[in-house]
Short mmCIF file of C-alpha atoms in Angstrom, two decimals:
data_model
loop_
_atom_site.label_atom_id
_atom_site.label_comp_id
_atom_site.label_asym_id
_atom_site.label_seq_id
_atom_site.Cartn_x
_atom_site.Cartn_y
_atom_site.Cartn_z
CA UNK A 30 48.34 30.66 31.65
CA UNK A 31 45.30 31.21 28.99
CA UNK A 32 42.39 31.55 30.92
CA UNK A 33 39.03 29.80 30.00
CA UNK A 34 36.33 31.87 29.24
CA UNK A 35 32.86 30.20 29.30
CA UNK A 36 29.79 32.49 28.78
CA UNK A 37 26.85 32.98 26.89
CA UNK A 38 25.69 36.48 25.32
CA UNK A 39 22.10 37.85 24.85
CA UNK A 40 20.25 40.47 22.80
CA UNK A 41 18.19 42.45 24.75
CA UNK A 42 16.01 45.52 23.85
CA UNK A 43 17.15 49.29 25.37
CA UNK A 44 14.33 49.03 27.72
CA UNK A 45 14.69 45.37 29.03
CA UNK A 46 14.13 44.69 32.36
CA UNK A 47 17.09 42.17 34.08
CA UNK A 48 14.63 39.55 35.80
CA UNK A 49 15.26 38.63 39.66
CA UNK A 50 18.97 36.66 39.45
CA UNK A 51 18.49 35.43 42.77
CA UNK A 52 15.73 33.00 41.50
CA UNK A 53 18.53 30.76 39.49
CA UNK A 54 18.64 27.62 40.94
CA UNK A 55 22.07 27.14 42.93
CA UNK A 56 22.46 31.20 43.49
CA UNK A 57 21.97 31.75 47.05
CA UNK A 58 22.74 35.70 46.65
CA UNK A 59 23.46 38.46 44.27
CA UNK A 60 25.93 41.09 45.21
CA UNK A 61 24.97 44.77 44.48
CA UNK A 62 25.65 45.74 40.74
CA UNK A 63 28.85 47.60 40.30
CA UNK A 64 29.12 49.94 37.41
CA UNK A 65 32.47 50.07 35.05
CA UNK A 66 33.20 52.37 32.33
CA UNK A 67 35.25 50.07 29.74
CA UNK A 68 36.92 51.68 26.82
CA UNK A 69 38.47 48.97 24.17
CA UNK A 70 40.67 49.42 20.78
CA UNK A 71 40.43 46.29 18.78
CA UNK A 72 43.29 45.08 16.30
CA UNK A 73 43.20 43.40 13.34
CA UNK A 74 44.75 43.42 9.53
CA UNK A 75 43.00 45.32 6.91
CA UNK A 76 41.94 41.86 5.87
CA UNK A 77 40.24 40.96 8.98
CA UNK A 78 42.27 37.77 9.39
CA UNK A 79 42.04 37.56 13.01
CA UNK A 80 37.81 38.38 13.01
CA UNK A 81 37.33 35.80 10.02
CA UNK A 82 38.61 33.05 12.15
CA UNK A 83 36.97 34.11 15.65
CA UNK A 84 39.92 35.52 16.99
CA UNK A 85 39.89 38.79 19.08
CA UNK A 86 42.61 41.19 20.14
CA UNK A 87 42.10 44.33 22.03
CA UNK A 88 43.59 46.94 24.59
CA UNK A 89 41.24 47.65 27.47
CA UNK A 90 40.97 50.37 30.27
CA UNK A 91 38.64 50.46 32.81
CA UNK A 92 37.11 47.36 34.99
CA UNK A 93 38.94 44.86 36.98
CA UNK A 94 40.63 43.41 33.80
CA UNK A 95 42.30 46.36 32.21
CA UNK A 96 44.89 45.42 29.70
CA UNK A 97 46.04 43.58 26.66
CA UNK A 98 43.48 41.01 26.04
CA UNK A 99 43.73 37.92 23.13
CA UNK A 100 40.84 35.92 22.76
CA UNK A 101 40.55 32.46 20.64
CA UNK A 102 37.85 29.89 20.35
CA UNK A 103 38.69 26.97 22.65
CA UNK A 104 38.23 24.41 20.05
CA UNK A 105 36.31 21.29 19.76
CA UNK A 106 36.13 18.47 22.41
CA UNK A 107 35.98 19.04 26.18
CA UNK A 108 33.00 19.64 28.59
CA UNK A 109 29.93 20.28 27.02
CA UNK A 110 29.43 23.43 29.09
CA UNK A 111 32.68 24.29 27.52
CA UNK A 112 31.03 24.83 23.60
CA UNK A 113 31.76 28.06 22.48
CA UNK A 114 33.84 28.77 24.84
CA UNK A 115 37.24 30.79 24.29
CA UNK A 116 40.56 30.87 25.94
CA UNK A 117 42.21 34.35 26.67
CA UNK A 118 45.91 35.52 27.23
CA UNK A 119 46.16 38.93 29.01
CA UNK A 120 49.13 41.18 29.11
CA UNK A 121 49.41 44.59 31.42
CA UNK A 122 48.54 47.84 29.53
CA UNK A 123 52.44 48.98 29.62
CA UNK A 124 53.42 46.36 27.08
CA UNK A 125 53.78 47.49 23.75
CA UNK A 126 52.42 51.47 24.71
CA UNK A 127 55.61 53.24 23.23
CA UNK A 128 54.09 53.75 20.22
CA UNK A 129 51.12 55.85 19.21
CA UNK A 130 48.73 54.08 18.55
CA UNK A 131 49.71 51.52 20.93
CA UNK A 132 51.36 48.24 19.47
CA UNK A 133 50.20 44.79 20.44
CA UNK A 134 52.58 43.10 22.76
CA UNK A 135 55.46 41.24 20.71
CA UNK A 136 54.29 38.15 22.70
CA UNK A 137 50.75 38.31 21.23
CA UNK A 138 52.06 39.30 17.42
CA UNK A 139 53.98 35.85 17.57
CA UNK A 140 50.95 34.21 18.83
CA UNK A 141 49.11 35.34 16.10
CA UNK A 142 51.58 34.54 13.47
CA UNK A 143 49.84 32.07 11.32
CA UNK A 144 46.70 34.21 11.08
CA UNK A 145 48.34 37.72 10.55
CA UNK A 146 50.87 36.04 7.70
CA UNK A 147 52.92 39.24 7.32
CA UNK A 148 50.12 41.60 7.47
CA UNK A 149 50.34 44.41 10.18
CA UNK A 150 47.81 44.68 12.90
CA UNK A 151 46.07 48.17 13.00
CA UNK A 152 43.15 49.56 15.26
CA UNK A 153 40.10 48.34 13.34
CA UNK A 154 37.60 49.29 15.97
CA UNK A 155 36.69 51.13 19.40
CA UNK A 156 34.00 49.82 21.76
CA UNK A 157 32.83 51.60 24.47
CA UNK A 158 30.84 49.99 27.23
CA UNK A 159 28.88 51.17 29.98
CA UNK A 160 28.70 47.67 32.27
CA UNK A 161 26.88 46.91 35.51
CA UNK A 162 28.09 43.69 36.83
CA UNK A 163 26.44 41.35 39.19
CA UNK A 164 27.94 38.15 40.88
CA UNK A 165 26.07 35.11 41.81
CA UNK A 166 26.86 33.48 45.08
CA UNK A 167 26.85 29.77 46.65
CA UNK A 168 25.87 29.55 50.06
CA UNK A 169 29.34 29.58 51.40
CA UNK A 170 30.12 32.81 49.27
CA UNK A 171 31.76 31.43 46.35
CA UNK A 172 31.11 33.47 43.29
CA UNK A 173 29.31 31.04 40.75
CA UNK A 174 28.65 33.44 37.78
CA UNK A 175 28.83 37.05 36.60
CA UNK A 176 26.27 38.77 34.90
CA UNK A 177 26.98 41.92 32.60
CA UNK A 178 24.62 44.39 31.64
CA UNK A 179 26.18 46.09 29.27
CA UNK A 180 25.05 49.26 27.12
CA UNK A 181 27.50 49.45 23.99
CA UNK A 182 28.46 52.23 21.61
CA UNK A 183 30.95 50.98 18.85
CA UNK A 184 32.57 52.32 15.84
CA UNK A 185 34.70 51.33 12.83
CA UNK A 186 38.12 52.94 12.09
CA UNK A 187 39.09 53.51 8.13
CA UNK A 188 38.14 55.21 5.09
CA UNK A 189 34.43 54.56 6.37
CA UNK A 190 33.45 55.10 9.70
CA UNK A 191 30.22 53.69 11.13
CA UNK A 192 28.77 54.19 14.80
CA UNK A 193 26.25 51.82 16.00
CA UNK A 194 24.92 51.20 20.08
CA UNK A 195 23.00 48.49 21.58
CA UNK A 196 22.38 46.80 24.69
CA UNK A 197 23.38 43.02 25.50
CA UNK A 198 23.57 40.79 28.58
CA UNK A 199 26.77 38.34 29.37
CA UNK A 200 26.59 35.38 31.76
CA UNK A 201 30.13 34.16 32.69
CA UNK A 202 30.91 31.28 34.94
CA UNK A 203 33.20 31.66 37.53
CA UNK A 204 33.23 28.35 39.49
CA UNK A 205 29.35 27.77 38.73
CA UNK A 206 28.58 24.65 36.43
CA UNK A 207 26.56 24.27 32.96
CA UNK A 208 23.33 23.61 34.85
CA UNK A 209 23.47 27.13 36.37
CA UNK A 210 24.10 28.36 33.20
CA UNK A 211 21.04 26.99 31.66
CA UNK A 212 19.17 28.03 34.63
CA UNK A 213 20.10 31.75 33.90
CA UNK A 214 19.54 31.40 30.07
CA UNK A 215 16.04 30.23 30.84
CA UNK A 216 15.12 33.04 33.18
CA UNK A 217 16.62 35.67 30.92
CA UNK A 218 14.67 34.30 27.80
CA UNK A 219 11.33 34.08 29.74
CA UNK A 220 12.13 38.10 30.38
CA UNK A 221 12.72 38.84 26.83
CA UNK A 222 16.14 38.03 26.07
CA UNK A 223 17.35 36.59 22.69
CA UNK A 224 20.58 34.54 22.39
CA UNK A 225 23.21 36.80 20.68
CA UNK A 226 23.43 37.11 16.70
CA UNK A 227 27.15 37.65 17.02
CA UNK A 228 29.56 35.95 19.18
CA UNK A 229 31.40 38.89 20.14
CA UNK A 230 30.96 42.46 20.39
CA UNK A 231 33.76 42.99 17.76
CA UNK A 232 31.68 40.65 14.97
CA UNK A 233 29.01 42.70 15.40
CA UNK A 234 30.49 46.01 14.88
CA UNK A 235 32.38 44.61 11.90
CA UNK A 236 29.62 43.31 10.50
CA UNK A 237 28.18 46.77 9.90
CA UNK A 238 31.30 47.18 7.30
CA UNK A 239 32.13 44.03 6.10
CA UNK A 240 29.74 40.99 6.26
CA UNK A 241 30.78 37.81 7.24
CA UNK A 242 33.36 38.56 9.72
CA UNK A 243 33.08 35.47 11.33
CA UNK A 244 35.04 32.11 11.14
CA UNK A 245 36.15 31.89 7.62
CA UNK A 246 34.40 29.20 5.51
CA UNK A 247 33.19 26.84 8.17
CA UNK A 248 29.81 25.22 7.41
CA UNK A 249 26.87 26.78 9.21
CA UNK A 250 26.76 24.08 11.92
CA UNK A 251 28.57 21.27 13.52
CA UNK A 252 27.17 18.16 12.03
CA UNK A 253 27.29 15.06 14.50
CA UNK A 254 24.10 13.16 14.25
CA UNK A 255 21.21 15.87 14.04
CA UNK A 256 18.59 17.01 11.66
CA UNK A 257 18.77 17.26 7.89
CA UNK A 258 19.06 14.64 5.30
CA UNK A 259 21.61 12.10 5.11
CA UNK A 260 23.65 13.68 2.13
CA UNK A 261 23.18 16.94 4.01
CA UNK A 262 24.84 15.47 7.14
CA UNK A 263 27.20 13.45 5.20
CA UNK A 264 28.83 16.33 3.15
CA UNK A 265 28.41 18.70 6.25
CA UNK A 266 30.67 16.18 8.29
CA UNK A 267 33.56 15.58 5.77
CA UNK A 268 33.49 19.81 5.13
CA UNK A 269 33.49 20.16 9.18
CA UNK A 270 36.47 17.80 9.31
CA UNK A 271 38.60 19.65 6.90
CA UNK A 272 37.84 22.92 8.57
CA UNK A 273 38.75 21.37 12.00
CA UNK A 274 42.06 20.16 10.72
CA UNK A 275 42.66 23.72 9.17
CA UNK A 276 41.69 25.31 12.53
CA UNK A 277 44.16 22.77 14.26
CA UNK A 278 46.93 23.60 12.30
CA UNK A 279 46.27 27.62 13.30
CA UNK A 280 46.09 26.96 16.73
CA UNK A 281 48.72 24.50 17.23
CA UNK A 282 51.42 26.89 15.24
CA UNK A 283 52.57 28.95 18.25
CA UNK A 284 53.13 25.91 20.42
CA UNK A 285 55.40 24.41 17.55
CA UNK A 286 57.70 27.90 17.44
CA UNK A 287 57.86 27.70 21.01
CA UNK A 288 59.04 23.94 20.85
CA UNK A 289 56.68 21.79 22.12
CA UNK A 290 56.93 18.53 21.12
CA UNK A 291 53.14 17.65 21.45
CA UNK A 292 52.26 20.65 19.31
CA UNK A 293 54.61 19.50 16.64
CA UNK A 294 53.20 15.90 16.49
CA UNK A 295 49.58 17.21 16.35
CA UNK A 296 50.32 19.92 13.79
CA UNK A 297 51.90 17.06 11.74
CA UNK A 298 48.64 14.93 12.16
CA UNK A 299 46.73 17.50 11.15
CA UNK A 300 48.66 18.06 7.78
CA UNK A 301 48.31 13.96 7.34
CA UNK A 302 44.63 14.19 7.86
CA UNK A 303 43.97 16.94 5.54
CA UNK A 304 46.12 15.38 2.90
CA UNK A 305 44.62 11.97 3.31
CA UNK A 306 40.95 13.72 3.45
CA UNK A 307 41.59 15.14 0.05
CA UNK A 308 43.02 11.98 -1.47
CA UNK A 309 40.20 9.83 -0.55
CA UNK A 310 37.48 12.37 -1.09
CA UNK A 311 39.13 13.50 -4.43
CA UNK A 312 36.13 13.09 -6.86
CA UNK A 313 34.03 15.44 -4.64
CA UNK A 314 36.75 18.12 -4.84
CA UNK A 315 38.24 20.64 -7.17
CA UNK A 316 41.55 18.67 -8.06
CA UNK A 317 43.01 21.68 -9.61
CA UNK A 318 42.80 23.37 -6.29
CA UNK A 319 43.36 20.04 -3.99
CA UNK A 320 46.34 18.45 -5.67
CA UNK A 321 48.65 21.44 -5.29
CA UNK A 322 47.46 21.74 -1.92
CA UNK A 323 48.13 18.08 -1.23
CA UNK A 324 52.18 18.62 -2.26
CA UNK A 325 52.42 21.61 0.09
CA UNK A 326 50.62 19.81 3.05
CA UNK A 327 53.18 16.91 2.27
CA UNK A 328 55.90 19.40 2.40
CA UNK A 329 55.10 20.70 5.83
CA UNK A 330 54.31 17.33 7.22
CA UNK A 331 57.79 16.12 6.24
CA UNK A 332 59.45 19.28 7.55
CA UNK A 333 57.69 18.60 11.15
CA UNK A 334 58.45 14.92 10.72
CA UNK A 335 62.05 15.09 10.67
CA UNK A 336 61.82 17.04 14.14
CA UNK A 337 59.40 14.62 15.51
CA UNK A 338 60.85 11.45 14.60
CA UNK A 339 64.07 12.11 16.26
CA UNK A 340 62.46 13.45 19.48
CA UNK A 341 60.56 9.99 19.42
CA UNK A 342 63.53 7.97 18.70
CA UNK A 343 65.72 10.11 21.02
CA UNK A 344 63.31 9.34 24.14
CA UNK A 345 63.11 5.58 23.08
CA UNK A 346 66.78 4.88 22.74
CA UNK A 347 67.51 6.83 26.07
CA UNK A 348 65.00 4.56 27.81
CA UNK A 349 66.43 1.46 26.29
CA UNK A 350 70.07 2.34 27.52
CA UNK A 351 68.77 3.00 31.06
CA UNK A 352 67.11 -0.27 31.37
CA UNK A 353 70.24 -2.23 30.40
CA UNK A 354 72.30 -3.11 33.42
CA UNK A 355 75.26 -1.05 33.89
CA UNK A 356 77.81 -3.51 33.15
CA UNK A 357 76.27 -3.99 29.49
CA UNK A 358 76.55 -0.41 28.51
CA UNK A 359 80.00 -0.44 27.20
CA UNK A 360 81.64 2.84 26.34
CA UNK A 361 79.90 6.09 26.05
CA UNK A 362 76.72 4.81 24.41
CA UNK A 363 74.33 7.33 25.82
CA UNK A 364 76.57 10.05 25.29
CA UNK A 365 77.28 8.98 21.44
CA UNK A 366 73.79 8.54 20.74
CA UNK A 367 72.71 11.97 22.81
CA UNK A 368 74.75 13.77 20.58
CA UNK A 369 73.38 12.06 17.39
CA UNK A 370 69.66 13.27 17.95
CA UNK A 371 70.80 16.78 19.51
CA UNK A 372 72.57 17.37 16.11
CA UNK A 373 69.63 15.88 14.32
CA UNK A 374 66.92 17.77 16.29
CA UNK A 375 68.84 21.02 16.33
CA UNK A 376 68.82 20.88 12.14
CA UNK A 377 65.42 19.82 11.97
CA UNK A 378 64.12 22.58 14.45
CA UNK A 379 65.96 25.16 12.21
CA UNK A 380 64.31 23.77 9.26
CA UNK A 381 60.77 24.02 10.76
CA UNK A 382 61.24 27.46 11.92
CA UNK A 383 62.25 28.64 8.44
CA UNK A 384 59.32 26.58 7.42
CA UNK A 385 56.68 28.54 9.24
CA UNK A 386 58.34 31.92 8.62
CA UNK A 387 58.01 31.07 5.03
CA UNK A 388 56.02 32.95 2.06
CA UNK A 389 55.05 29.38 1.34
CA UNK A 390 53.57 28.56 4.47
CA UNK A 391 51.72 31.59 4.61
CA UNK A 392 50.53 30.60 0.89
CA UNK A 393 49.59 27.25 2.42
CA UNK A 394 47.45 28.63 4.99
CA UNK A 395 45.69 31.23 2.46
CA UNK A 396 44.77 27.79 0.46
CA UNK A 397 43.52 26.12 3.15
CA UNK A 398 41.11 28.90 4.02
CA UNK A 399 40.04 29.12 0.30
CA UNK A 400 39.41 25.48 0.62
CA UNK A 401 37.19 25.41 3.51
CA UNK A 402 35.29 28.05 2.14
CA UNK A 403 34.91 26.32 -1.26
CA UNK A 404 33.75 22.92 0.67
CA UNK A 405 31.39 24.42 2.80
CA UNK A 406 28.83 24.97 0.28
CA UNK A 407 29.05 21.76 -1.52
CA UNK A 408 27.21 18.58 -1.62
CA UNK A 409 27.68 15.21 -2.10
CA UNK A 410 25.77 11.75 -2.17
CA UNK A 411 26.32 9.85 1.39
CA UNK A 412 26.49 6.31 -0.27
CA UNK A 413 29.38 7.70 -2.56
CA UNK A 414 30.82 9.26 0.43
CA UNK A 415 30.78 5.89 2.26
CA UNK A 416 31.81 4.17 -0.92
CA UNK A 417 35.23 6.13 -0.88
CA UNK A 418 35.68 5.01 2.74
CA UNK A 419 35.04 1.41 2.10
CA UNK A 420 37.52 1.74 -0.77
CA UNK A 421 40.24 3.02 1.52
CA UNK A 422 39.42 0.11 4.05
CA UNK A 423 39.65 -2.29 1.21
CA UNK A 424 43.13 -1.56 0.72
CA UNK A 425 44.15 -1.95 4.20
CA UNK A 426 43.09 -5.56 3.68
CA UNK A 427 45.06 -5.92 0.58
CA UNK A 428 48.25 -4.26 2.54
CA UNK A 429 47.68 -6.79 5.34
CA UNK A 430 47.23 -9.55 2.86
CA UNK A 431 50.46 -8.92 1.31
CA UNK A 432 52.49 -8.73 4.55
CA UNK A 433 51.09 -11.95 5.39
CA UNK A 434 52.04 -13.58 2.08
CA UNK A 435 55.39 -12.58 2.36
CA UNK A 436 57.82 -14.81 4.57
CA UNK A 437 57.83 -14.36 8.41
CA UNK A 438 61.17 -14.30 8.59
CA UNK A 439 62.23 -10.85 9.29
CA UNK A 440 63.73 -9.03 6.79
CA UNK A 441 67.02 -7.21 6.68
CA UNK A 442 66.70 -3.65 8.24
CA UNK A 443 66.25 -1.42 5.08
CA UNK A 444 68.13 1.80 5.00
CA UNK A 445 65.23 3.67 3.52
CA UNK A 446 61.67 2.44 3.38
CA UNK A 447 60.53 2.52 -0.28
CA UNK A 448 57.06 3.34 -1.44
CA UNK A 449 54.77 0.81 -2.97
CA UNK A 450 55.94 1.20 -6.68
CA UNK A 451 54.27 -2.45 -7.39
CA UNK A 452 55.77 -5.10 -5.86
CA UNK A 453 56.66 -4.91 -2.19
CA UNK A 454 59.29 -7.68 -1.44
CA UNK A 455 59.82 -7.29 2.11
CA UNK A 456 57.56 -7.85 5.14
CA UNK A 457 58.70 -4.92 6.71
CA UNK A 458 57.97 -2.54 3.89
CA UNK A 459 54.69 -4.21 3.59
CA UNK A 460 53.87 -3.61 7.09
CA UNK A 461 54.80 -0.13 6.80
CA UNK A 462 52.48 0.35 3.49
CA UNK A 463 49.76 -1.36 5.94
CA UNK A 464 50.03 1.11 8.40
CA UNK A 465 50.06 4.18 6.11
CA UNK A 466 46.93 2.67 4.49
CA UNK A 467 45.25 2.32 8.10
CA UNK A 468 45.77 5.85 8.81
CA UNK A 469 43.93 6.95 5.64
CA UNK A 470 40.81 4.43 6.18
CA UNK A 471 40.77 5.65 10.00
CA UNK A 472 40.72 9.16 8.66
CA UNK A 473 38.04 8.65 6.26
CA UNK A 474 35.89 7.09 8.62
CA UNK A 475 36.40 9.90 11.23
CA UNK A 476 35.40 12.40 8.53
CA UNK A 477 32.00 10.34 8.56
CA UNK A 478 31.17 9.62 12.01
CA UNK A 479 28.30 12.02 11.53
CA UNK A 480 26.37 9.61 9.36
CA UNK A 481 28.16 6.22 10.67
CA UNK A 482 27.59 6.76 14.33
CA UNK A 483 28.30 4.76 16.81
CA UNK A 484 29.68 1.93 14.39
CA UNK A 485 32.02 4.48 12.70
CA UNK A 486 33.46 5.35 15.85
CA UNK A 487 33.94 1.81 16.60
CA UNK A 488 35.96 1.06 13.52
CA UNK A 489 37.99 4.34 13.94
CA UNK A 490 38.56 3.07 17.71
CA UNK A 491 39.64 -0.42 15.93
CA UNK A 492 41.70 1.25 13.10
CA UNK A 493 43.98 3.20 15.51
CA UNK A 494 44.45 -0.04 17.43
CA UNK A 495 46.09 -1.54 14.17
CA UNK A 496 47.97 1.84 13.67
CA UNK A 497 49.36 1.52 17.03
CA UNK A 498 50.67 -2.04 16.63
CA UNK A 499 51.95 -1.27 13.17
CA UNK A 500 53.49 2.17 14.41
CA UNK A 501 55.46 0.33 17.19
CA UNK A 502 56.93 -1.86 14.72
CA UNK A 503 57.90 0.52 12.36
CA UNK A 504 59.54 2.60 15.39
CA UNK A 505 61.60 -0.62 16.10
CA UNK A 506 62.70 -0.48 12.48
CA UNK A 507 64.10 2.94 12.62
CA UNK A 508 65.28 2.65 15.90
CA UNK A 509 67.31 -0.35 14.57
CA UNK A 510 68.55 1.48 11.72
CA UNK A 511 69.91 4.33 13.67
CA UNK A 512 71.51 1.70 16.07
CA UNK A 513 73.38 0.61 13.24
CA UNK A 514 74.57 3.51 11.84
CA UNK A 515 75.71 5.14 15.21
CA UNK A 516 77.22 1.80 16.04
CA UNK A 517 78.98 1.62 12.99
CA UNK A 518 80.66 4.90 13.53
CA UNK A 519 81.56 4.10 17.19
CA UNK A 520 83.59 1.00 15.89
CA UNK A 521 85.20 3.01 13.20
CA UNK A 522 86.19 5.48 16.31
CA UNK A 523 87.69 2.06 17.84
CA UNK A 524 84.95 2.18 20.54
CA UNK A 525 83.37 -1.49 21.64
CA UNK A 526 80.30 -1.50 19.57
CA UNK A 527 78.99 -4.30 21.81
CA UNK A 528 75.84 -2.14 23.46
CA UNK A 529 74.73 -1.28 20.12
CA UNK A 530 74.27 -4.79 18.88
CA UNK A 531 72.72 -5.71 22.15
CA UNK A 532 70.17 -2.73 21.75
CA UNK A 533 69.57 -3.57 18.05
CA UNK A 534 68.80 -7.49 18.98
CA UNK A 535 66.20 -6.49 21.78
CA UNK A 536 64.29 -3.82 19.45
CA UNK A 537 64.00 -6.89 17.01
CA UNK A 538 62.69 -9.04 19.36
CA UNK A 539 60.18 -6.03 20.42
CA UNK A 540 59.15 -5.93 17.13
CA UNK A 541 58.40 -9.52 16.65
CA UNK A 542 56.44 -9.31 20.20
CA UNK A 543 54.39 -6.44 19.15
CA UNK A 544 53.34 -8.35 15.99
CA UNK A 545 52.04 -11.04 17.90
CA UNK A 546 49.05 -8.71 18.58
CA UNK A 547 48.40 -8.37 14.75
CA UNK A 548 46.26 -11.29 13.85
CA UNK A 549 43.45 -10.25 16.54
CA UNK A 550 43.34 -6.76 15.54
CA UNK A 551 43.09 -7.60 12.15
CA UNK A 552 40.03 -10.14 12.76
CA UNK A 553 38.49 -7.10 14.75
CA UNK A 554 38.84 -5.05 11.62
CA UNK A 555 37.74 -7.76 9.07
CA UNK A 556 34.25 -8.12 10.80
CA UNK A 557 31.12 -7.58 8.90
CA UNK A 558 29.77 -5.77 11.53
CA UNK A 559 32.82 -3.35 11.84
CA UNK A 560 31.89 -2.23 8.00
CA UNK A 561 27.82 -2.94 7.89
CA UNK A 562 27.67 1.41 8.27
CA UNK A 563 29.66 1.53 4.94
CA UNK A 564 26.90 -0.34 3.27
#
């Protein structure tokens, strides 16, 4: 299981005097210092793919946690004290020790494939640390935090070798709170420490060789509602949103490879968010770059969609069969439907695996890195960005109006839901188009929450409700199509198809019930109050 590392780092002068840590509020005692000699070799590609994304991979001897360590940014969200936190995976030293130099464990190499993209990992830096650890404890003896006073000597590998020395202090939470971290920080800053200029020892070491060895292309700061002009905050919010989705794809990649259904879903959503954002804010982007990228994102989302849809429908119909009285389930219904989805999901998993191992996927990730770098330094008028979001919202209105104008009589389940070439002739398709428009408007509002604040967040919530209602309806459409196809095959094999028809009818009734919530959701979205932040 990954370990969550929550720590803060400080630069100090060589003659820095560590203050009395027992004066930190909440700390009842401080252990005597324990000295460790740590020797670490850091691995990366020649292009520093890991370092540029804030990821470190090392083999370290000495200390209480000797072994292989893989550290990655923990990501956005979570508790405030987890801002800047990293997740850490560990493996024993004997993994990968047969090669010289030692090779990283295969499990770690698999975790990093979305970053290495076929490039080999090799040693890029060596860091030796003389560490004095002090543990802060509570009244009951619980370890609250560990304060490490590090004297560091580092050198790079490669054609040009550079060496540097410095001293730094780390405070890592064990069972303490964010308040304790804040209190320790005040004490250290008052004593002359400074917030560290680099997020890790490796970042500091590699900066001596190649400037910018930090997270690829991210905007200078995460924009929420902080200082800066409206224009600065608006575009920075969009650029950060794009970078967040790129990071999500890379972070979720291992989970998809391991078959985690939730990772499949979230990675697909990240692709959709990116593609939608590129379309909504197209006038402010380089279309020579973003149009081909949109095609590739659609390809990847499509491959993931085959697997995700199969997983969702399999669970939906399994639950529907279980809910029926035994006497109404006639014939091998559950087995036949299970076999249908097992075959479908197996083929879809194979396609996803081939996609993630393909040069096309690596090229897509490279293009996303380039996009993030290109958008980080751009500017755009906040009013124009709002205008694009407003346009996306009006598209939702038109799609909903079209659905309402069509007959309320349920149309026959189509074999394929067509796109919107011009005139939509049935309500089912119109509702599906309204759902897609709602997603696009929601993602536009998400990207601009830094300037829209509370009103924007409320609109996002309302659009999500609309998306949920329309999504439940669409799930029923797909379920009915599956039931019809499997039921026909059962009939042709001389099985009783009664249960398939029964389930089909129940799905149709469920679809109409869920649409009963649609008018209220529509009224919420159409309120002027919900849109006032858009101008």
